[in-house]
GROMACS .gro file of C-alpha atoms in nm:
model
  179
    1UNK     CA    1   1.240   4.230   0.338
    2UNK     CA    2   1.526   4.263   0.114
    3UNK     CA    3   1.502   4.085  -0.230
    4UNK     CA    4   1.777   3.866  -0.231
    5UNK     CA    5   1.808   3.741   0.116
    6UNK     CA    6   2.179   3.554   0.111
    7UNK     CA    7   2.157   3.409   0.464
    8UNK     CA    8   2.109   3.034   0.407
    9UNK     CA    9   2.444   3.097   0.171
   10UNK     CA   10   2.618   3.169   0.518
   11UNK     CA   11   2.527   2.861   0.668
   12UNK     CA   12   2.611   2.581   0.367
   13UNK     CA   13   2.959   2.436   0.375
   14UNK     CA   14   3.255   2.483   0.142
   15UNK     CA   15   3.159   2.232  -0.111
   16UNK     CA   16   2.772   2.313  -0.197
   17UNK     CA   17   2.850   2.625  -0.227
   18UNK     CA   18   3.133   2.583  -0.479
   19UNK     CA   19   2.881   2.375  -0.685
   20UNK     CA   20   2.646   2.696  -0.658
   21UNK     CA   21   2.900   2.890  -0.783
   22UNK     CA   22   2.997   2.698  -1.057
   23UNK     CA   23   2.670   2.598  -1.144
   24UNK     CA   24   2.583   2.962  -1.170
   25UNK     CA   25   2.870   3.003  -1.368
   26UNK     CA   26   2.815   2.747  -1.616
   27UNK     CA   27   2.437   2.829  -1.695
   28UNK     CA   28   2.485   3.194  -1.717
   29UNK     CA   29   2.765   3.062  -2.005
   30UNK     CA   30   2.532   2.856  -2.127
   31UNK     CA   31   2.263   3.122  -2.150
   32UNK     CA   32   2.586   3.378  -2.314
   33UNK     CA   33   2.658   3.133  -2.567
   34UNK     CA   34   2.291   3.042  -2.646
   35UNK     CA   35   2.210   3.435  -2.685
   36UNK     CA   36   2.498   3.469  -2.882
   37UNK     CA   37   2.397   3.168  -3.122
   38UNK     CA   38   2.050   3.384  -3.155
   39UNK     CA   39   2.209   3.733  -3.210
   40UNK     CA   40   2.470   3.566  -3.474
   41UNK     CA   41   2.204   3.325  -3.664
   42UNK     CA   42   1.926   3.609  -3.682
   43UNK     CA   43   2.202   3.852  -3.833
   44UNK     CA   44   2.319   3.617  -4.127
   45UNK     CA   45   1.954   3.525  -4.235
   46UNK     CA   46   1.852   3.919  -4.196
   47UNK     CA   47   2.129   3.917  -4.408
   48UNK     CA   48   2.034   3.624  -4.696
   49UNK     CA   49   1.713   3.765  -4.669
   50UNK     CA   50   1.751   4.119  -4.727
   51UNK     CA   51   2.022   3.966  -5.068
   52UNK     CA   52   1.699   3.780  -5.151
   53UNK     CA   53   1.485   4.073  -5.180
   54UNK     CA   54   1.801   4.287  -5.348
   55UNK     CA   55   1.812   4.027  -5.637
   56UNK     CA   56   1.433   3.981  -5.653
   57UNK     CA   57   1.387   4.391  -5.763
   58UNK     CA   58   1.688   4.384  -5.967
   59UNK     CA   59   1.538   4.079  -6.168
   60UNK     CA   60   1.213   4.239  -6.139
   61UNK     CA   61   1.328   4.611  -6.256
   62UNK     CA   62   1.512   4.385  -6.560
   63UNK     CA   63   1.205   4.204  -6.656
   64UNK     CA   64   0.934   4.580  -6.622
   65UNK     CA   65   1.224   4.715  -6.813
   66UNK     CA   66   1.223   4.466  -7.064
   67UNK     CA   67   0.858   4.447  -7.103
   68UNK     CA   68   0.833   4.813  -7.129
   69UNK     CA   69   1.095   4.795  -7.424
   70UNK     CA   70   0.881   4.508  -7.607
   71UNK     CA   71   0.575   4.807  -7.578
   72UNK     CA   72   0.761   5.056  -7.641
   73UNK     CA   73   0.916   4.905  -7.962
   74UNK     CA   74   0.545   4.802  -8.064
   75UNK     CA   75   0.405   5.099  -8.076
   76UNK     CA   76   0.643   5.280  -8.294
   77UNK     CA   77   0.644   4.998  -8.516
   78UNK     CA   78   0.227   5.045  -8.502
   79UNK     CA   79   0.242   5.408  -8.533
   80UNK     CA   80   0.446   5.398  -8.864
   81UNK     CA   81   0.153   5.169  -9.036
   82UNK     CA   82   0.012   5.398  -9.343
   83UNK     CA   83  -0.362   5.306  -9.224
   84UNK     CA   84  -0.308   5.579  -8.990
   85UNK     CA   85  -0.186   5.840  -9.186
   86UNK     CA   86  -0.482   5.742  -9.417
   87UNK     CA   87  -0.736   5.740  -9.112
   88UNK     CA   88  -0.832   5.383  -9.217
   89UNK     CA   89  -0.984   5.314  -8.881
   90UNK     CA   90  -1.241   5.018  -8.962
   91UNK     CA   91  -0.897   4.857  -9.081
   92UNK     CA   92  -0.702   4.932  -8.776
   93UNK     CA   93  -0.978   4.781  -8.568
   94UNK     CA   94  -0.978   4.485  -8.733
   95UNK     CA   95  -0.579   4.476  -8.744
   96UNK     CA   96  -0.554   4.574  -8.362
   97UNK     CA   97  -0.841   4.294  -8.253
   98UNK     CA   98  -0.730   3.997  -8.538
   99UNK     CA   99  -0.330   3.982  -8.498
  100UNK     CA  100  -0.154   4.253  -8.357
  101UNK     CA  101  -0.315   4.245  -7.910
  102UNK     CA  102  -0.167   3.885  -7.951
  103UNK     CA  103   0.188   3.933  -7.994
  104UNK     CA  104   0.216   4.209  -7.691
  105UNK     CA  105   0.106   3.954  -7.423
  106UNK     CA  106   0.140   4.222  -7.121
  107UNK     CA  107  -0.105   4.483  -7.323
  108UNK     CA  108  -0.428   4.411  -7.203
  109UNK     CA  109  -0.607   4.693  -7.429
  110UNK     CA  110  -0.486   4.887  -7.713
  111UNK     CA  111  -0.711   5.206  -7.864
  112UNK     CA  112  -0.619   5.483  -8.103
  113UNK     CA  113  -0.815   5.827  -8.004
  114UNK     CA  114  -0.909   6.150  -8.198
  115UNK     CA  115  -0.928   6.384  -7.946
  116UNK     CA  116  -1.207   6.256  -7.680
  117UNK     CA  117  -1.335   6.024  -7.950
  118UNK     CA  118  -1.227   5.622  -7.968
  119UNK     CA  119  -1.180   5.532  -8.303
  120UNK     CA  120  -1.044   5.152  -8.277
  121UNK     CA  121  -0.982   4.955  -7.998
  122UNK     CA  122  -0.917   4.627  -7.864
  123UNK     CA  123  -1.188   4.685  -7.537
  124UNK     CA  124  -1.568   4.593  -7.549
  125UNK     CA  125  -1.585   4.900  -7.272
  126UNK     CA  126  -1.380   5.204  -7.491
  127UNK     CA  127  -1.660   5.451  -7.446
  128UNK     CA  128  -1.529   5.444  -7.089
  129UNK     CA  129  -1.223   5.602  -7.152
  130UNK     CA  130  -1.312   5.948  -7.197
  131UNK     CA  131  -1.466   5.953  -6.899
  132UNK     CA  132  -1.147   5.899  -6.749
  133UNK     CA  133  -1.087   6.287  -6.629
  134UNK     CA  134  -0.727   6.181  -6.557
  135UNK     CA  135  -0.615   6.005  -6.786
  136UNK     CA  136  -0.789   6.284  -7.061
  137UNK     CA  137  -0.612   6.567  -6.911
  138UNK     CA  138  -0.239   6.342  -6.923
  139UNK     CA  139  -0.340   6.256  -7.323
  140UNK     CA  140  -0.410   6.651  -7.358
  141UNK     CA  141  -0.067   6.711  -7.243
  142UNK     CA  142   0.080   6.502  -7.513
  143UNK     CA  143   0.262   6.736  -7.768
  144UNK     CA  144   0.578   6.565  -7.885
  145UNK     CA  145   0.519   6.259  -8.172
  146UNK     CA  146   0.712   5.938  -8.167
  147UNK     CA  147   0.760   6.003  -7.788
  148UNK     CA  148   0.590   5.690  -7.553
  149UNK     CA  149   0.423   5.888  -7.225
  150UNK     CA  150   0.349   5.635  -6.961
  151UNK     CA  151   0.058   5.741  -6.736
  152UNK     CA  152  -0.002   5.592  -6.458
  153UNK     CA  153  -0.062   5.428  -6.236
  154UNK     CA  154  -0.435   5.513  -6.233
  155UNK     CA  155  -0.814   5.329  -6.177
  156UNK     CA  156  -1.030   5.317  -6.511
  157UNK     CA  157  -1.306   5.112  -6.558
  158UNK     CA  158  -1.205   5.012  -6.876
  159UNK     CA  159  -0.889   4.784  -6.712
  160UNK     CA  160  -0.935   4.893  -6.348
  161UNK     CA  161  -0.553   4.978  -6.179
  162UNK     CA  162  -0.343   4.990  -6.476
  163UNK     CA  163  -0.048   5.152  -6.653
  164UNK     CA  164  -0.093   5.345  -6.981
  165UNK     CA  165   0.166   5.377  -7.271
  166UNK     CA  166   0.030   5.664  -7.512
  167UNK     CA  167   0.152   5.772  -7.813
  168UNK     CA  168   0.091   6.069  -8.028
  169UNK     CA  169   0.109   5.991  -8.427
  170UNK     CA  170  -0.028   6.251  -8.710
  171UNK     CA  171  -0.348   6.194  -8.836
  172UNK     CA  172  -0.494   6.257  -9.187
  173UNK     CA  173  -0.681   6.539  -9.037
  174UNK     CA  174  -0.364   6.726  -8.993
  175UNK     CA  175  -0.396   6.673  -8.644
  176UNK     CA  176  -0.266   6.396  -8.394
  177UNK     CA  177  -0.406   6.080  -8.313
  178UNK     CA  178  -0.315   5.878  -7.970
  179UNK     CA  179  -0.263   5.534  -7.940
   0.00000   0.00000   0.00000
């Protein structure tokens, strides 16, 4: 049996089966214009939406840059404090925890290092952080002073995911301390 049997078309008169026809006509416009409508609508707010997120990582890119700048400006202005160059680190410590982890409001810890050794800090948990294999081997790397290395993204315990901005600064010891 065929699909579309059109025998009963045969047998209608003239005028139903002009209204067939144009009815036909008519939806399968309707239908056009209504897919049409879909196709055109969906591609302008694909459209807004894809300007949305555009402008959304711009402003976000802006405001990480900007943030980063603030740290960045921080800890050079840290590193050039004579308590380090006099390995006052009891002062530091008190420095780091009383005034200065206030006015960077995105720095969650702050911690100056000798080597594998914490000497101030900010963190209730700094022993943790030279058991930090990765981020150890990334501070060993450091060789260039006044230079911000950001390491990261990484897991430590002391901050769990985070973002580390380290900076090398001469010590008394003739050596180089990290903050």
């Amino acid at each position: 049996m065929p699909l579309l049997n059109l025998k009963w078309l045969k047998k209608l008169q003239i005028t139903p089966k002009v209204f067939l026809i144009t009815f036909v006509c008519f939806e399968s416009l309707i239908l056009l214009l209504g897919y049409s409508y879909h196709k055109y609508s969906s591609a302008i707010l694909v459209d807004s939406q894809m300007n949305y997120a555009v402008q959304m990582v711009q402003k976000a890119d802006s405001y990480l840059e900007m943030n980063m700048q603030h740290i960045r400006t921080n800890l050079l202005t840290i590193a050039h404090d004579t308590r380090f160059a006099e390995a006052q680190y009891e002062q530091i410590n008190q420095w780091l925890n009383g005034n200065l982890i206030h006015f960077i409001p995105n720095v969650s810890n702050i911690h100056v290092m000798s080597g594998r050794e914490v000497r101030a800090s900010t963190s209730l948990n700094s022993w943790e952080l030279p058991k930090n294999a990765y981020l150890m081997k990334q501070l060993e790397q450091m060789t260039e002073f006044n230079r911000i290395y950001w390491i990261g993204p990484y897991f430590s315990n002391v901050s769990r995911h985070t973002l580390t901005a380290a900076l090398a600064i001469p010590s008394a010891a003739g050596n180089h301390d990290i903050l």
